[in-house]
Tab-separated table of C-alpha atoms in Angstrom:
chain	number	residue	atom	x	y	z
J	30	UNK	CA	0.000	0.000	0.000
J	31	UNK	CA	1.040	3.363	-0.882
J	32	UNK	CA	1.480	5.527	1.803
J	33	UNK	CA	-0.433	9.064	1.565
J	34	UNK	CA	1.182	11.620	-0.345
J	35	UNK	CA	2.249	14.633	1.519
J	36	UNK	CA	3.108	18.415	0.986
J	37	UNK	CA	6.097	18.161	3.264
J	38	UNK	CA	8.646	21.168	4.144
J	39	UNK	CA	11.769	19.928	5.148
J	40	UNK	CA	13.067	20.826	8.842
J	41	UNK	CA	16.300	22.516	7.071
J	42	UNK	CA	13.607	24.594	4.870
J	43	UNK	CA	11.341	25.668	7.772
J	44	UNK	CA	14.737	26.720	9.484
J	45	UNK	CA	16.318	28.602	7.355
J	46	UNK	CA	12.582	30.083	7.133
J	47	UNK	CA	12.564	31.387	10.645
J	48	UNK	CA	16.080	32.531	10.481
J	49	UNK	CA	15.570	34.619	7.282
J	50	UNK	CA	12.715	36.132	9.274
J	51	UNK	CA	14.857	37.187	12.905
J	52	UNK	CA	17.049	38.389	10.347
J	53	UNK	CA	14.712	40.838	8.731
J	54	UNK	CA	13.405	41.553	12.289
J	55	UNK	CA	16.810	42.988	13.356
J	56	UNK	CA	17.965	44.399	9.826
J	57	UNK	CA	14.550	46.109	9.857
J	58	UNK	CA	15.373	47.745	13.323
J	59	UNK	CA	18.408	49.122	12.610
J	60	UNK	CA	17.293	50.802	9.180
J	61	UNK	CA	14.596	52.378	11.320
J	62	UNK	CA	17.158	53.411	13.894
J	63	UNK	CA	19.719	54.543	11.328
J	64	UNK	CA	16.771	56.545	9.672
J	65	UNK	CA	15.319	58.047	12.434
J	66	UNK	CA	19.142	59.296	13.599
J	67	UNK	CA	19.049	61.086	10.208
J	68	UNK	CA	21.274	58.506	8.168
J	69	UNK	CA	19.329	57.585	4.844
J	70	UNK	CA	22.613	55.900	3.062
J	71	UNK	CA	22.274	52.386	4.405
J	72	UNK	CA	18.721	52.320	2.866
J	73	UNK	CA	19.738	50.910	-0.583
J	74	UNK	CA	21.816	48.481	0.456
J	75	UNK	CA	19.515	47.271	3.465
J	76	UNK	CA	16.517	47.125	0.692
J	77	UNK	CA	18.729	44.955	-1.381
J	78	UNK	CA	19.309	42.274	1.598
J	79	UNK	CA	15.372	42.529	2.225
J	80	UNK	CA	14.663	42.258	-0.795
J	81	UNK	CA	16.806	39.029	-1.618
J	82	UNK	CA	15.753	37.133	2.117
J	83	UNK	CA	12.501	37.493	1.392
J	84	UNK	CA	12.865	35.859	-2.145
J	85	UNK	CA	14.813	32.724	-0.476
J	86	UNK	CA	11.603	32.725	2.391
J	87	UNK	CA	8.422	32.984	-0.436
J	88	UNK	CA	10.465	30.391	-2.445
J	89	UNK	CA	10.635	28.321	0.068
J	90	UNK	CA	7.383	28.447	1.746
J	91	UNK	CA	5.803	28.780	-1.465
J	92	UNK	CA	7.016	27.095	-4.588
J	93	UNK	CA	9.252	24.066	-3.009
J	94	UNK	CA	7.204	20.700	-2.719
J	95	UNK	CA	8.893	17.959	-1.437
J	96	UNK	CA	6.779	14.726	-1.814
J	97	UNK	CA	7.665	11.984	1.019
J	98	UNK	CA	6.982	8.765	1.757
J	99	UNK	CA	6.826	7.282	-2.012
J	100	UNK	CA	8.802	4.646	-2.694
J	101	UNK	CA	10.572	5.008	-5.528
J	102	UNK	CA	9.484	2.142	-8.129
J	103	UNK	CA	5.822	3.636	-7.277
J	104	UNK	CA	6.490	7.192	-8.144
J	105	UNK	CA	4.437	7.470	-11.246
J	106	UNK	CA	1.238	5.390	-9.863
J	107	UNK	CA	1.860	7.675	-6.593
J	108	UNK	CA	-1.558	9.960	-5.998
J	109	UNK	CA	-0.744	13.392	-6.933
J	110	UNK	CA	-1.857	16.208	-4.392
J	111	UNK	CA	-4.404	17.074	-6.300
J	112	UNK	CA	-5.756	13.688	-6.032
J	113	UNK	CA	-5.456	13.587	-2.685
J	114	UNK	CA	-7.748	17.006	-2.705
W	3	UNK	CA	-28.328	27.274	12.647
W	4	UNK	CA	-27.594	30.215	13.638
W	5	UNK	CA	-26.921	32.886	10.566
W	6	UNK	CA	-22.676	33.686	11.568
W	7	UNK	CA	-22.414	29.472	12.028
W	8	UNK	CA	-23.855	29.219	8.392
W	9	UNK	CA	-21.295	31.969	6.992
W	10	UNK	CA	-18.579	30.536	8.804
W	11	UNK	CA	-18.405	26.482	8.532
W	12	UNK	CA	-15.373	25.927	10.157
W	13	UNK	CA	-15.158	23.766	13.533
W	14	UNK	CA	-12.946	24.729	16.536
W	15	UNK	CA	-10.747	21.838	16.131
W	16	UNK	CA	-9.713	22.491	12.504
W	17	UNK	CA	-9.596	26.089	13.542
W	18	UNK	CA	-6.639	25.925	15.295
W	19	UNK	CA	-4.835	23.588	13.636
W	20	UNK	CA	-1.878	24.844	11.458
W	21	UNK	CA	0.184	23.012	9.410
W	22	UNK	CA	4.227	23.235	9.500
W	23	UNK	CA	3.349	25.138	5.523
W	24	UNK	CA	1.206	27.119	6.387
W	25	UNK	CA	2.982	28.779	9.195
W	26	UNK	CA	6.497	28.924	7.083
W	27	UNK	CA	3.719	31.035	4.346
W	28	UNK	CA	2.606	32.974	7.362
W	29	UNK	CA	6.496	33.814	8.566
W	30	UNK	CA	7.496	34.520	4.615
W	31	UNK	CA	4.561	37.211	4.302
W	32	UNK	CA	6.377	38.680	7.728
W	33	UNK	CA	9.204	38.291	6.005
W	34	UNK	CA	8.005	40.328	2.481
W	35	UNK	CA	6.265	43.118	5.451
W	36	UNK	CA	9.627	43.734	6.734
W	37	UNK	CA	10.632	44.156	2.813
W	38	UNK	CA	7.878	46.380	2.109
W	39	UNK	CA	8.571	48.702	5.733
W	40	UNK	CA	12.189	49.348	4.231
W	41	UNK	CA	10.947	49.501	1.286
W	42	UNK	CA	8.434	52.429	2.055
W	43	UNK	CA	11.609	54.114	4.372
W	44	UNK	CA	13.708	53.753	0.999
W	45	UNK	CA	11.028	55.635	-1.206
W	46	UNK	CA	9.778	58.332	1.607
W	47	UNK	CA	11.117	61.804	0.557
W	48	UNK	CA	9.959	63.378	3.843
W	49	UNK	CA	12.111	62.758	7.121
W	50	UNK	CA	9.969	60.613	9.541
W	51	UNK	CA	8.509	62.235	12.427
W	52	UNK	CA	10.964	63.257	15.077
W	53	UNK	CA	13.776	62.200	12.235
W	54	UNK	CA	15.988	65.416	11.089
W	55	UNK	CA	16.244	66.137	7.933
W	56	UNK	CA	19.296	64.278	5.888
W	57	UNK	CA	22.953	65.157	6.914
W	58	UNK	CA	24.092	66.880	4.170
W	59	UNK	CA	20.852	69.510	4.103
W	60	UNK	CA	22.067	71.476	7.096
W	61	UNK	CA	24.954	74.025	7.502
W	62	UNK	CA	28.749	72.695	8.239
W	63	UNK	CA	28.256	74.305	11.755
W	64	UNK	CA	26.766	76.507	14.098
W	65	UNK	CA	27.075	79.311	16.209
W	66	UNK	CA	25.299	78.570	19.201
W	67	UNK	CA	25.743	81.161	22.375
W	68	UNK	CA	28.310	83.359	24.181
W	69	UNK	CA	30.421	81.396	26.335
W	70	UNK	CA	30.078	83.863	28.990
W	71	UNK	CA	26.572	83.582	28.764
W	72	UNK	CA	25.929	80.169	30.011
W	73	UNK	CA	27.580	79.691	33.608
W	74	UNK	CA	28.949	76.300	34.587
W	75	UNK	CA	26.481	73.746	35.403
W	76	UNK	CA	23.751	75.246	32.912
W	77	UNK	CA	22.192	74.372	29.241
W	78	UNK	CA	21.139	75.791	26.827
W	79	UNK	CA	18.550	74.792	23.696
W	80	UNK	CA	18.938	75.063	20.640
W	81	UNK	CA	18.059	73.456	17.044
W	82	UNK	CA	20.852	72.227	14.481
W	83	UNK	CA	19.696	70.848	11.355
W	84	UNK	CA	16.292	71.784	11.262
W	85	UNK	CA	13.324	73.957	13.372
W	86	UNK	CA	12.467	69.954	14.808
W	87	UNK	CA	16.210	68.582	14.543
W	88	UNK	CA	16.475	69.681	18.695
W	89	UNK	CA	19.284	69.942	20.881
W	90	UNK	CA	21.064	71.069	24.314
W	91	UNK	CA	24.368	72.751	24.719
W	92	UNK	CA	25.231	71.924	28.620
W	93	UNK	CA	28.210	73.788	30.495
W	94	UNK	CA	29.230	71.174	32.483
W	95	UNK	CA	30.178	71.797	36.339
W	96	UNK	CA	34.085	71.068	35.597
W	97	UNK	CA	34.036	73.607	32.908
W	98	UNK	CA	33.629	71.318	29.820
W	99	UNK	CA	31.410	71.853	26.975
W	100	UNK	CA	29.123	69.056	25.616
W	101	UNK	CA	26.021	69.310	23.196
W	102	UNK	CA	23.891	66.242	22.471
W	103	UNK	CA	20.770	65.825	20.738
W	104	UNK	CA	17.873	66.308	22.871
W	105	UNK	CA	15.471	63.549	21.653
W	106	UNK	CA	15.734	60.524	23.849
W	107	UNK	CA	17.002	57.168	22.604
W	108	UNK	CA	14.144	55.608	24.268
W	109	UNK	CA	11.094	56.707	22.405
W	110	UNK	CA	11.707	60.221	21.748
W	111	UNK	CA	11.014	62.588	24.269
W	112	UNK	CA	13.265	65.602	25.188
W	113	UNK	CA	16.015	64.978	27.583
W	114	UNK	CA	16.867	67.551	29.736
W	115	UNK	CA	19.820	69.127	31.720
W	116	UNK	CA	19.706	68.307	35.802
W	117	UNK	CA	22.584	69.762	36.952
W	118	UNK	CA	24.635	66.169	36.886
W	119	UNK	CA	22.885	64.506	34.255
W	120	UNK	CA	20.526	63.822	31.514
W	121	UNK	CA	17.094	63.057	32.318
W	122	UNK	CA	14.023	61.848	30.407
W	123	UNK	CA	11.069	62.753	32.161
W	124	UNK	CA	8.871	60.203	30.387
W	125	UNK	CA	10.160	56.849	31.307
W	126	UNK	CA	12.746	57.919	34.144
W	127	UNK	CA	16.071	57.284	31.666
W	128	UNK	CA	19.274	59.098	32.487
W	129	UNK	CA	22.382	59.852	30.057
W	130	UNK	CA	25.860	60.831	31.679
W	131	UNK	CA	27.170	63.843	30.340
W	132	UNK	CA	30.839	62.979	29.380
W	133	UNK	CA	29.814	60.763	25.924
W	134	UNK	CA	26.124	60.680	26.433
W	135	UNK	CA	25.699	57.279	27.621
W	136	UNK	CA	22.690	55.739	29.121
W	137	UNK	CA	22.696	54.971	32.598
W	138	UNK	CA	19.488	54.581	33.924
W	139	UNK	CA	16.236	53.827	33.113
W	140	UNK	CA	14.758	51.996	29.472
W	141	UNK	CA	17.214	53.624	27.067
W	142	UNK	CA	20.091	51.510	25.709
W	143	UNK	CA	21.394	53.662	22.724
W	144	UNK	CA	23.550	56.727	23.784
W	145	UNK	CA	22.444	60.063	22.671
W	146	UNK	CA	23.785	61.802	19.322
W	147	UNK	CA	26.797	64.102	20.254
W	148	UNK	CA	27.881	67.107	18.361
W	149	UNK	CA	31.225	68.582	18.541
W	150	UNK	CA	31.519	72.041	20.566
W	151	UNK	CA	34.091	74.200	19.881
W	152	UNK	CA	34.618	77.689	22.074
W	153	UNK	CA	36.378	80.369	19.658
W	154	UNK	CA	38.306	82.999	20.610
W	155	UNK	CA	36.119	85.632	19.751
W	156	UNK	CA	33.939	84.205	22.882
W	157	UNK	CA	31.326	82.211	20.984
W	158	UNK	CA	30.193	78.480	21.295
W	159	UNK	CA	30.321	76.776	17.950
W	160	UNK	CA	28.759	73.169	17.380
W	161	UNK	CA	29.669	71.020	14.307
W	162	UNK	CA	29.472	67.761	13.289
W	163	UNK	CA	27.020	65.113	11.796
W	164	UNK	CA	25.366	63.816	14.972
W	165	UNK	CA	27.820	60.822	14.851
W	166	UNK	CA	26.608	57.999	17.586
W	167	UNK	CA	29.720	58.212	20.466
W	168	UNK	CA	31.633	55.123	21.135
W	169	UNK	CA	33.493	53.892	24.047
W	170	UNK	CA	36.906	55.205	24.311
W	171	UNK	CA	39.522	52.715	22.540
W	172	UNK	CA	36.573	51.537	19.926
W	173	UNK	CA	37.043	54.069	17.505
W	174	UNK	CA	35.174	57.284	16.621
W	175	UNK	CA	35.612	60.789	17.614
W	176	UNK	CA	34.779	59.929	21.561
């Protein structure tokens, strides 16, 4: 028997996840800071970094769809998600 | 049924259930806000509120006050970069001049001048007056200095761009 298919996000993914977002937490603090004391000229830079950690954490959480549990001579008779649905 | 239950089919128990994807979604959309807030900082002309105006928009330096004006252990106000951009000018009790900027590190409100100190009357914080430290209360950020100079035509001159001080033996003009 075939175990269940499963939308699965890997531990590593769901980490680096929750790191990208402390990140943003802290870079997003000391723009405001910087900003608030006057200094603009970080800004670009700082919207770069944003800009490419919250890329990695949409792609992640988003796009990547790890299937488990399927062994693999039953991959192509393996129920799709939307099957599953 | 009642009308809401009819609108809303969804039972307690899968209510609060959350899968380990949908919470990584939920902490990626965080994620993209935290874009978007430096995002809107980047693109904002205007300073924010309580924010002065960019460094290079105000004058190299200032002339403040006669020196002979301000006895030792008094302060005096004054603004710098702009009419909100405020900040004290303190003669300090051994004779040393200091000027900081007045808005607290905490949350904003004006520090002022005790006689030994820098107080915040909001939320009790204290700066010392040497580098502009906090020592007391909810601040943790020291205040922004600017450099006083005493001429010898008997005038108090500030200049600088509001650099943060740092410890002595870290760098930085403290």
């Amino acid at each position: 028997m075939i175990p269940p298919a499963k939308s699965h996000l890997t531990g590593a993914a769901m980490a680096v996840v929750l790191l990208v977002v402390l990140i943003q937490a802290y870079l997003f603090e000391t723009v405001l800071e910087a900003v608030l004391d006057g200094q603009r000229g970080a800004l670009p830079g700082a919207l770069a970094v944003s800009a490419l950690l919250s890329a990695l954490a949409l792609f992640l959480a988003f796009k990547i769809q790890h299937v488990s549990r399927i062994p693999s001579g039953d991959a192509e008779k393996a129920p799709t998600l939307d099957q599953h649905k | 049924m009642a009308g809401w239950k009819s609108l809303f089919p969804v039972d307690l128990a899968e209510e609060s259930r959350l899968s380990r994807r949908e919470f990584a979604r939920f902490m990626a959309l965080v994620s993209a806000g935290f874009t978007g807030g430096i995002g809107y900082l980047y693109l904002r002309r205007k300073p924010l509120d309580g924010a002065p105006a960019s460094a290079g928009d105000h004058p190299a330096e200032l002339k403040v006050c006669r020196a002979e004006d301000l006895a030792l252990g008094n302060s005096f106000l004054f603004t710098y970069r702009d009419a909100k951009d405020r900040c004290i000018l303190i003669h300090t009790p051994k004779g040393e001049w200091r000027a900081y900027r007045q808005t607290c590190t905490h949350l904003g409100c004006a520090v002022r001048w005790d006689g030994r100190r820098l107080e915040c009357p909001c939320h009790n914080g204290a700066f010392e007056v040497e580098l502009g430290f906090p020592v007391a209360g909810p601040p943790t950020r020291p205040l922004s200095r600017l450099n006083v100079e005493l001429r010898p035509d008997g005038w108090v001159w500030v200049h600088g761009d509001l650099p943060k001080p740092t410890l002595p033996g870290q760098g930085g003009d403290a």
